Coordinates of N, CA and C in Angstrom, one line a residue:
Chain S
G6 N 0.8 -1.2 0.0 CA 0.0 0.0 0.0 C 0.9 1.3 0.0
Q7 N 0.2 2.4 -0.1 CA 0.9 3.6 -0.2 C 1.5 3.9 1.2
Q8 N 2.8 4.4 1.1 CA 3.5 4.8 2.3 C 3.9 6.2 2.2
V9 N 3.7 6.9 3.3 CA 4.2 8.3 3.4 C 5.1 8.4 4.6
M10 N 6.4 8.6 4.3 CA 7.4 8.6 5.4 C 7.8 10.1 5.7
Q11 N 8.0 10.3 7.0 CA 8.3 11.7 7.4 C 9.5 11.6 8.3
I12 N 10.4 12.6 8.1 CA 11.6 12.7 8.9 C 11.9 14.1 9.2
P13 N 12.5 14.4 10.3 CA 12.9 13.5 11.4 C 11.7 13.2 12.2
Q14 N 11.8 12.2 13.1 CA 10.7 11.9 14.0 C 10.6 12.9 15.1
Y15 N 11.8 13.4 15.6 CA 11.8 14.4 16.6 C 12.8 15.5 16.2
Q16 N 12.5 16.7 16.7 CA 13.4 17.8 16.4 C 13.3 18.7 17.6
H17 N 14.5 19.0 18.2 CA 14.6 19.9 19.4 C 15.4 21.1 18.9
V18 N 14.8 22.3 19.0 CA 15.5 23.5 18.6 C 15.5 24.6 19.7
Q19 N 16.4 25.5 19.6 CA 16.4 26.7 20.5 C 15.4 27.7 19.8
E20 N 14.7 28.4 20.6 CA 13.9 29.5 20.0 C 14.7 30.4 19.1
G21 N 14.2 30.7 18.0 CA 14.9 31.5 17.0 C 15.6 30.7 15.9
E22 N 15.8 29.4 16.1 CA 16.4 28.6 15.1 C 15.3 28.2 14.1
D23 N 15.8 27.7 12.9 CA 14.9 27.3 11.9 C 14.6 25.8 12.1
F24 N 13.6 25.3 11.4 CA 13.2 23.9 11.5 C 12.6 23.5 10.2
T25 N 13.0 22.2 9.8 CA 12.4 21.7 8.6 C 12.0 20.2 8.8
T26 N 10.9 19.8 8.3 CA 10.5 18.4 8.3 C 10.2 18.0 6.8
Y27 N 10.5 16.8 6.5 CA 10.5 16.3 5.2 C 9.5 15.1 5.1
C28 N 8.8 15.0 3.9 CA 7.8 14.0 3.7 C 8.1 13.4 2.3
N29 N 8.1 12.0 2.3 CA 8.3 11.3 1.1 C 7.3 10.2 0.9
S30 N 6.8 10.1 -0.4 CA 5.8 9.1 -0.7 C 6.4 8.1 -1.6
S31 N 5.9 6.9 -1.5 CA 6.4 5.8 -2.4 C 5.7 5.9 -3.8
T32 N 4.6 6.6 -3.8 CA 3.9 6.8 -5.1 C 3.6 8.3 -5.3
T33 N 3.2 8.6 -6.6 CA 2.9 9.9 -6.9 C 1.6 10.4 -6.3
L34 N 1.6 11.6 -5.8 CA 0.5 12.1 -5.1 C -0.3 13.1 -5.9
S35 N -1.6 13.2 -5.8 CA -2.4 14.2 -6.4 C -2.2 15.5 -5.7
N36 N -2.2 15.4 -4.4 CA -1.9 16.6 -3.6 C -1.4 16.2 -2.2
I37 N -0.9 17.1 -1.5 CA -0.4 16.8 -0.1 C -0.9 17.9 0.8
Q38 N -1.3 17.5 2.0 CA -1.7 18.5 3.0 C -0.8 18.4 4.2
W39 N -0.8 19.5 5.0 CA 0.0 19.6 6.2 C -0.9 19.9 7.4
Y40 N -0.7 19.3 8.5 CA -1.5 19.5 9.7 C -0.5 19.7 10.9
K41 N -1.1 20.5 11.9 CA -0.3 20.7 13.1 C -1.2 20.2 14.3
Q42 N -0.5 19.5 15.2 CA -1.3 19.0 16.4 C -0.5 19.5 17.6
R43 N -1.2 20.3 18.4 CA -0.6 20.8 19.6 C -0.6 19.6 20.6
P44 N 0.3 19.6 21.6 CA 0.3 18.6 22.6 C -1.1 18.4 23.3
G45 N -1.6 17.2 23.3 CA -2.9 17.0 23.9 C -4.1 17.4 23.0
G46 N -3.8 17.9 21.8 CA -4.9 18.4 21.0 C -5.2 17.5 19.8
H47 N -5.9 18.0 18.8 CA -6.2 17.3 17.6 C -5.5 17.9 16.4
P48 N -5.3 17.2 15.3 CA -4.7 17.8 14.1 C -5.6 18.9 13.6
V49 N -4.9 20.0 13.2 CA -5.5 21.1 12.6 C -4.9 21.4 11.2
F50 N -5.8 21.5 10.2 CA -5.3 21.7 8.8 C -4.6 23.0 8.7
L51 N -3.4 22.9 8.0 CA -2.6 24.1 7.7 C -2.7 24.6 6.3
I52 N -2.5 23.6 5.3 CA -2.4 24.0 3.9 C -2.5 22.8 3.0
Q53 N -2.8 23.0 1.8 CA -2.8 22.0 0.8 C -1.9 22.4 -0.4
L54 N -1.1 21.6 -0.9 CA -0.3 21.8 -2.1 C -0.8 20.9 -3.2
V55 N -0.9 21.4 -4.4 CA -1.5 20.6 -5.5 C -0.5 20.5 -6.7
K56 N 0.1 21.6 -7.1 CA 0.9 21.6 -8.3 C 2.3 21.2 -8.1
S57 N 2.9 20.6 -9.1 CA 4.3 20.2 -9.1 C 5.2 21.4 -8.9
G58 N 6.1 21.4 -7.9 CA 7.0 22.5 -7.6 C 6.4 23.6 -6.8
E59 N 5.1 23.4 -6.4 CA 4.4 24.5 -5.7 C 5.1 24.9 -4.4
V60 N 5.1 26.2 -4.2 CA 5.6 26.8 -2.9 C 4.6 27.7 -2.3
K61 N 4.2 27.5 -1.1 CA 3.3 28.4 -0.4 C 3.9 28.9 0.9
K62 N 3.5 30.1 1.3 CA 4.0 30.6 2.6 C 2.8 31.1 3.4
Q63 N 3.0 30.8 4.7 CA 2.1 31.3 5.7 C 3.0 31.9 6.8
K64 N 3.2 33.2 6.8 CA 4.0 34.0 7.7 C 5.4 33.3 7.8
R65 N 5.8 32.7 8.9 CA 7.1 32.1 9.0 C 7.2 30.6 8.4
L66 N 6.1 30.1 8.0 CA 6.0 28.7 7.4 C 6.1 28.7 5.9
T67 N 7.0 27.9 5.4 CA 7.1 27.7 3.9 C 6.9 26.3 3.6
F68 N 6.0 26.0 2.7 CA 5.6 24.6 2.3 C 6.0 24.5 0.8
Q69 N 6.6 23.3 0.5 CA 7.0 23.0 -0.9 C 6.5 21.6 -1.3
F70 N 6.2 21.5 -2.5 CA 5.8 20.2 -3.1 C 6.8 19.9 -4.2
G71 N 7.3 18.7 -4.2 CA 8.4 18.4 -5.2 C 7.9 18.3 -6.6
E72 N 8.9 18.4 -7.5 CA 8.6 18.4 -8.9 C 7.9 17.1 -9.4
A73 N 8.3 16.0 -8.8 CA 7.8 14.7 -9.1 C 6.5 14.4 -8.3
K74 N 6.1 15.3 -7.4 CA 4.9 15.2 -6.6 C 5.0 13.9 -5.7
K75 N 6.2 13.6 -5.3 CA 6.4 12.5 -4.4 C 7.0 13.0 -3.0
N76 N 7.4 14.2 -2.9 CA 7.9 14.7 -1.7 C 7.5 16.1 -1.4
S77 N 7.6 16.5 -0.1 CA 7.2 17.8 0.3 C 8.0 18.2 1.6
S78 N 8.0 19.4 1.9 CA 8.7 19.9 3.1 C 8.0 21.1 3.7
L79 N 8.2 21.2 5.0 CA 7.7 22.3 5.7 C 8.9 22.9 6.5
H80 N 9.1 24.2 6.2 CA 10.2 24.9 6.9 C 9.6 26.1 7.7
I81 N 10.1 26.1 9.0 CA 9.7 27.2 9.9 C 10.9 28.1 10.1
T82 N 10.8 29.3 9.9 CA 11.9 30.3 10.1 C 11.7 30.9 11.5
A83 N 12.8 31.0 12.2 CA 12.9 31.6 13.5 C 11.8 31.1 14.4
T84 N 11.9 29.8 14.8 CA 10.9 29.2 15.6 C 10.5 30.0 16.9
Q85 N 9.3 29.8 17.3 CA 8.8 30.4 18.5 C 8.2 29.3 19.4
T86 N 8.0 29.5 20.7 CA 7.5 28.5 21.6 C 6.1 28.1 21.2
T87 N 5.4 29.0 20.5 CA 4.1 28.6 20.0 C 4.1 27.6 18.8
D88 N 5.3 27.4 18.3 CA 5.4 26.4 17.2 C 5.4 24.9 17.7
V89 N 5.5 24.8 19.0 CA 5.6 23.4 19.6 C 4.4 22.6 19.1
G90 N 4.7 21.3 18.8 CA 3.6 20.4 18.4 C 4.2 19.3 17.5
T91 N 3.2 18.5 16.9 CA 3.6 17.5 15.9 C 3.1 18.0 14.6
Y92 N 3.9 17.9 13.6 CA 3.6 18.3 12.2 C 3.4 17.1 11.4
F93 N 2.3 16.9 10.8 CA 2.0 15.8 9.9 C 1.8 16.2 8.5
C94 N 2.4 15.4 7.6 CA 2.0 15.6 6.2 C 1.0 14.4 5.9
A95 N 0.2 14.6 4.9 CA -0.8 13.7 4.5 C -1.0 13.8 3.0
G96 N -0.9 12.6 2.3 CA -1.0 12.7 0.9 C -2.2 11.9 0.3
R97 N -2.6 12.4 -0.8 CA -3.7 11.7 -1.6 C -3.1 11.1 -2.8
L98 N -3.5 9.8 -3.1 CA -3.1 9.1 -4.3 C -3.7 9.8 -5.5
V99 N -3.0 9.6 -6.6 CA -3.5 10.0 -7.9 C -4.5 8.9 -8.3
G100 N -5.8 9.3 -8.6 CA -6.8 8.4 -9.1 C -7.1 7.3 -8.2
G101 N -7.6 6.2 -8.8 CA -7.8 5.0 -8.0 C -9.0 5.1 -7.1
T102 N -9.3 4.0 -6.4 CA -10.5 4.0 -5.5 C -10.2 4.7 -4.2
S103 N -9.0 5.1 -4.0 CA -8.7 5.7 -2.7 C -8.7 7.2 -2.7
Y104 N -9.3 7.7 -3.8 CA -9.3 9.2 -3.9 C -10.2 9.7 -2.7
G105 N -9.8 10.9 -2.2 CA -10.5 11.5 -1.1 C -9.9 11.1 0.2
K106 N -9.2 9.9 0.3 CA -8.6 9.5 1.6 C -7.2 10.0 1.6
L107 N -6.8 10.4 2.8 CA -5.4 10.8 3.1 C -4.6 9.7 3.8
T108 N -3.4 9.6 3.4 CA -2.4 8.7 4.1 C -1.5 9.6 4.9
F109 N -1.4 9.5 6.2 CA -0.6 10.4 7.0 C 0.8 9.8 7.2
G110 N 1.7 10.8 7.3 CA 3.1 10.4 7.7 C 3.0 10.2 9.2
Q111 N 4.2 9.8 9.8 CA 4.3 9.5 11.2 C 4.3 10.8 12.0
G112 N 4.6 11.9 11.4 CA 4.7 13.1 12.1 C 6.1 13.4 12.6
T113 N 6.4 14.7 12.8 CA 7.6 15.2 13.4 C 7.2 16.0 14.6
I114 N 7.8 15.6 15.7 CA 7.5 16.2 17.0 C 8.5 17.3 17.2
L115 N 8.1 18.6 17.3 CA 9.0 19.7 17.4 C 8.8 20.3 18.9
T116 N 10.0 20.4 19.5 CA 10.1 21.1 20.8 C 10.9 22.3 20.6
V117 N 10.6 23.4 21.3 CA 11.3 24.6 21.2 C 11.7 25.1 22.6
H118 N 13.0 25.2 22.8 CA 13.5 25.6 24.1 C 13.7 27.1 24.1
P119 N 13.1 27.8 25.1 CA 13.1 29.3 25.1 C 14.5 29.8 25.5
Chain C
N18 N -21.0 27.3 14.7 CA -20.9 25.9 14.3 C -20.0 25.1 15.3
A19 N -20.4 23.9 15.7 CA -19.6 23.1 16.6 C -18.5 22.4 15.9
G20 N -18.7 22.1 14.6 CA -17.7 21.4 13.8 C -17.9 19.9 14.0
V21 N -16.8 19.2 14.5 CA -16.9 17.7 14.7 C -16.9 17.5 16.2
T22 N -17.9 16.8 16.7 CA -18.0 16.6 18.1 C -17.9 15.1 18.4
Q23 N -17.0 14.8 19.3 CA -16.8 13.4 19.7 C -17.1 13.2 21.2
T24 N -17.7 12.1 21.5 CA -18.0 11.7 22.9 C -17.8 10.2 23.0
P25 N -17.3 9.7 24.2 CA -16.8 10.5 25.3 C -15.4 11.0 25.0
K26 N -14.8 11.8 25.9 CA -13.4 12.3 25.7 C -12.5 11.3 26.3
F27 N -12.9 10.6 27.3 CA -12.0 9.6 28.0 C -12.9 8.4 28.3
R28 N -12.3 7.2 28.3 CA -13.0 6.0 28.6 C -12.0 4.9 29.0
I29 N -12.3 4.1 30.1 CA -11.6 3.0 30.4 C -12.5 1.8 30.3
L30 N -12.1 0.8 29.5 CA -12.8 -0.4 29.2 C -12.1 -1.6 29.8
K31 N -12.8 -2.6 30.2 CA -12.2 -3.9 30.6 C -12.2 -4.8 29.3
I32 N -11.2 -5.7 29.3 CA -11.1 -6.6 28.2 C -12.4 -7.3 28.0
G33 N -12.8 -7.4 26.7 CA -14.0 -8.1 26.4 C -15.3 -7.2 26.4
Q34 N -15.2 -6.0 26.9 CA -16.4 -5.1 26.9 C -16.5 -4.5 25.5
S35 N -17.7 -3.9 25.3 CA -17.9 -3.2 24.0 C -18.3 -1.8 24.3
M36 N -18.1 -1.0 23.3 CA -18.6 0.4 23.5 C -18.7 1.1 22.1
T37 N -19.4 2.2 22.1 CA -19.6 3.0 20.8 C -19.0 4.4 21.1
L38 N -18.1 4.8 20.2 CA -17.6 6.1 20.2 C -18.5 6.9 19.2
Q39 N -19.0 8.0 19.7 CA -19.9 8.9 19.0 C -19.1 10.0 18.2
C40 N -19.6 10.3 17.0 CA -19.1 11.4 16.2 C -20.2 12.0 15.5
T41 N -20.3 13.3 15.6 CA -21.3 14.1 14.9 C -20.7 15.4 14.3
Q42 N -21.1 15.7 13.1 CA -20.6 16.9 12.5 C -21.8 17.7 11.9
D43 N -21.6 19.0 12.0 CA -22.7 19.9 11.6 C -22.4 20.8 10.4
M44 N -21.4 20.3 9.6 CA -20.9 21.1 8.4 C -21.5 20.5 7.1
N45 N -22.3 19.5 7.2 CA -22.9 18.9 6.0 C -21.8 18.3 5.1
H46 N -20.8 17.8 5.7 CA -19.7 17.1 5.0 C -20.2 15.7 4.6
N47 N -19.9 15.4 3.3 CA -20.2 14.0 2.9 C -19.2 13.0 3.5
Y48 N -18.0 13.3 3.5 CA -16.9 12.3 3.9 C -16.7 12.4 5.4
M49 N -16.6 11.2 6.0 CA -16.3 11.1 7.4 C -15.3 10.0 7.6
Y50 N -14.5 10.1 8.6 CA -13.4 9.1 8.8 C -13.2 8.9 10.3
W51 N -12.6 7.7 10.6 CA -12.2 7.3 11.9 C -10.7 7.0 11.8
Y52 N -9.9 7.6 12.7 CA -8.5 7.4 12.7 C -8.2 7.0 14.2
R53 N -7.1 6.2 14.3 CA -6.5 5.9 15.6 C -5.1 6.4 15.6
Q54 N -4.7 7.0 16.7 CA -3.3 7.5 16.8 C -2.6 6.9 18.0
D55 N -1.6 6.2 17.7 CA -0.7 5.6 18.7 C 0.6 6.4 18.7
P56 N 1.3 6.4 19.9 CA 2.5 7.3 20.0 C 3.5 6.9 19.0
G57 N 4.0 8.0 18.3 CA 5.0 7.8 17.3 C 4.6 7.1 16.0
M58 N 3.3 6.8 15.9 CA 2.8 6.0 14.7 C 2.0 6.8 13.8
G59 N 1.8 8.1 14.0 CA 0.9 8.8 13.1 C -0.5 8.4 13.3
L60 N -1.3 8.7 12.2 CA -2.7 8.4 12.2 C -3.0 7.3 11.2
K61 N -3.7 6.3 11.7 CA -4.1 5.1 10.9 C -5.6 5.1 10.7
L62 N -6.0 5.0 9.4 CA -7.4 5.0 9.1 C -8.1 3.7 9.4
I63 N -9.2 3.8 10.1 CA -9.9 2.6 10.6 C -11.0 2.3 9.6
Y64 N -11.9 3.2 9.4 CA -13.0 3.2 8.5 C -13.3 4.6 7.9
Y65 N -14.0 4.6 6.8 CA -14.4 5.9 6.3 C -15.7 5.7 5.6
S66 N -16.4 6.9 5.3 CA -17.7 6.9 4.7 C -17.7 8.0 3.7
V67 N -18.3 7.8 2.5 CA -18.4 8.8 1.5 C -19.8 9.4 1.5
G68 N -20.7 8.9 2.3 CA -22.0 9.4 2.4 C -22.9 8.5 3.2
A69 N -24.1 9.0 3.5 CA -25.0 8.2 4.3 C -25.3 6.8 3.6
G70 N -25.1 5.8 4.4 CA -25.4 4.4 3.9 C -24.2 3.8 3.3
I71 N -23.0 4.5 3.1 CA -21.9 4.0 2.4 C -20.7 4.0 3.4
T72 N -20.1 2.9 3.7 CA -18.9 2.8 4.5 C -17.9 1.9 3.9
D73 N -16.6 2.0 4.2 CA -15.6 1.1 3.7 C -14.4 1.1 4.7
K74 N -13.7 0.0 4.6 CA -12.6 -0.3 5.5 C -11.4 0.6 5.1
G75 N -10.6 0.9 6.2 CA -9.4 1.6 6.0 C -8.2 0.6 6.2
E76 N -7.1 1.1 6.7 CA -5.9 0.3 6.9 C -6.1 -0.7 8.1
V77 N -6.8 -0.3 9.2 CA -6.8 -1.2 10.4 C -8.2 -1.4 10.9
P78 N -9.1 -2.1 10.1 CA -10.5 -2.2 10.5 C -10.8 -3.3 11.5
N79 N -9.9 -4.2 11.7 CA -10.2 -5.4 12.5 C -10.5 -5.0 13.9
G80 N -11.7 -5.5 14.4 CA -12.1 -5.2 15.8 C -13.0 -4.1 15.9
Y81 N -13.4 -3.5 14.8 CA -14.2 -2.3 14.8 C -15.3 -2.4 13.7
N82 N -16.4 -1.7 14.0 CA -17.5 -1.6 13.0 C -18.0 -0.2 13.0
V83 N -18.6 0.2 11.9 CA -19.2 1.5 11.7 C -20.5 1.4 11.0
S84 N -21.3 2.5 11.2 CA -22.5 2.7 10.4 C -22.7 4.2 10.1
R85 N -23.4 4.5 9.0 CA -23.6 5.9 8.7 C -25.1 6.0 8.2
S86 N -26.0 6.2 9.1 CA -27.4 6.3 8.8 C -27.8 7.7 8.4
T87 N -27.0 8.7 8.8 CA -27.3 10.1 8.5 C -26.0 10.7 8.0
T88 N -26.2 11.9 7.4 CA -25.0 12.6 7.0 C -24.2 13.1 8.2
E89 N -24.9 13.4 9.3 CA -24.2 14.0 10.5 C -23.4 13.0 11.4
D90 N -23.9 11.8 11.5 CA -23.4 10.9 12.5 C -22.6 9.7 11.9
F91 N -21.5 9.4 12.6 CA -20.7 8.3 12.1 C -20.1 7.6 13.4
P92 N -20.9 6.8 14.0 CA -20.4 6.1 15.2 C -19.4 5.0 14.9
L93 N -18.5 4.7 15.8 CA -17.5 3.6 15.7 C -17.8 2.7 16.9
R94 N -18.0 1.4 16.5 CA -18.3 0.4 17.5 C -17.1 -0.5 17.7
L95 N -16.7 -0.7 19.0 CA -15.7 -1.6 19.4 C -16.4 -2.8 20.0
E96 N -16.2 -4.0 19.5 CA -16.7 -5.2 20.0 C -15.5 -6.0 20.7
L97 N -15.8 -6.5 21.9 CA -14.8 -7.4 22.5 C -13.4 -6.6 22.6
A98 N -13.4 -5.6 23.4 CA -12.2 -4.7 23.5 C -11.0 -5.5 23.9
A99 N -9.9 -5.1 23.3 CA -8.6 -5.8 23.6 C -7.6 -4.7 23.9
P100 N -6.5 -5.0 24.7 CA -5.5 -4.0 25.1 C -4.9 -3.3 23.9
S101 N -4.8 -4.0 22.7 CA -4.2 -3.4 21.5 C -5.1 -2.3 21.0
Q102 N -6.3 -2.2 21.5 CA -7.2 -1.1 21.0 C -7.0 0.2 21.9
T103 N -6.1 0.1 22.9 CA -5.8 1.3 23.7 C -5.2 2.3 22.7
S104 N -5.8 3.5 22.6 CA -5.3 4.5 21.7 C -6.1 5.8 21.8
V105 N -5.7 6.7 21.0 CA -6.6 7.9 20.9 C -7.3 7.9 19.6
Y106 N -8.6 8.0 19.6 CA -9.4 7.9 18.4 C -9.9 9.3 17.9
F107 N -9.7 9.6 16.7 CA -10.1 10.8 16.1 C -11.1 10.6 15.0
C108 N -12.2 11.3 15.0 CA -13.1 11.4 14.0 C -12.9 12.6 13.1
A109 N -13.0 12.6 11.8 CA -12.8 13.7 11.0 C -13.9 13.7 9.9
S110 N -14.0 14.9 9.3 CA -14.9 15.0 8.2 C -14.4 16.0 7.2
S111 N -14.9 15.9 5.9 CA -14.3 16.8 4.9 C -15.4 16.9 3.8
W112 N -15.2 17.9 2.9 CA -16.0 18.0 1.7 C -15.5 16.9 0.7
E113 N -16.4 16.7 -0.2 CA -16.1 15.6 -1.2 C -14.9 15.9 -2.1
V114 N -14.7 17.2 -2.5 CA -13.7 17.5 -3.4 C -12.4 17.9 -2.7
T115 N -11.3 17.8 -3.4 CA -10.0 18.1 -2.8 C -9.9 19.6 -2.7
G116 N -8.9 20.1 -2.0 CA -8.8 21.5 -1.8 C -9.2 21.9 -0.4
Y117 N -9.9 21.0 0.3 CA -10.3 21.3 1.7 C -9.6 20.3 2.6
G118 N -9.2 20.8 3.7 CA -8.6 19.9 4.7 C -9.6 19.2 5.5
Y119 N -9.2 18.2 6.3 CA -10.1 17.5 7.2 C -10.3 18.4 8.4
T120 N -11.5 18.3 9.0 CA -11.8 18.9 10.3 C -11.9 17.7 11.3
F121 N -11.0 17.8 12.3 CA -11.0 16.7 13.3 C -11.8 17.1 14.5
G122 N -12.3 16.0 15.2 CA -12.9 16.2 16.5 C -11.7 16.2 17.5
S123 N -12.1 16.5 18.8 CA -11.1 16.6 19.8 C -10.6 15.3 20.3
G124 N -11.1 14.2 19.9 CA -10.6 12.9 20.2 C -11.2 12.2 21.4
T125 N -11.1 10.9 21.4 CA -11.5 10.0 22.5 C -10.2 9.2 23.0
R126 N -9.9 9.4 24.2 CA -8.7 8.6 24.7 C -9.3 7.4 25.4
L127 N -9.0 6.2 24.8 CA -9.5 4.9 25.3 C -8.4 4.1 25.8
T128 N -8.6 3.5 27.0 CA -7.7 2.6 27.6 C -8.4 1.3 27.9
V129 N -7.8 0.2 27.5 CA -8.4 -1.1 27.7 C -7.5 -1.9 28.7
V130 N -8.1 -2.3 29.8 CA -7.3 -2.9 30.8 C -7.8 -4.3 31.1

């Protein structure tokens, strides 16, 4: 079945440092979504990327979708303590009976030391 | 709007007991999903539904059952609870077309002892 791998599993940074998490799929994706889950909370939708090579920004967050639509990254510039949480990527397969369903990566747990 | 509402928030079950996790959404979403989240394992899809009366298995359906009699409700039934079902369960819903993210409920933390 489709696999979505995310690295690293954990990342500890000092406040003000940058952070990047990477997502790789074994198959081509129609689109990819990113979610943030605060400790003890539920996943919250951040953004969706659809086009090959697409780059989107949300304030200090930059999201990229690879040219082959098999990988993606989330980069946070100058982390703040409010960025703490688990970041998940989630991909949708191209076509097939599984359209509409997302396959989630394992997530990257980000801790930020003040 | 309440979004996606899950009940209960916490539950302790004994091995062999059964229970139903409730999920209701008020956004008129066609698609609904049940995920379980284990530490360090991400979210695994248990069952999903593309509309009232239509359900299908996800990655990890064994030990669970679902029904979808209305657009709003998508309960998850655990029969004969086992320790391996100790997890956090999230219900989510979405629009039919891509471009929209999932809206998750606040989760049910289940412990089977």
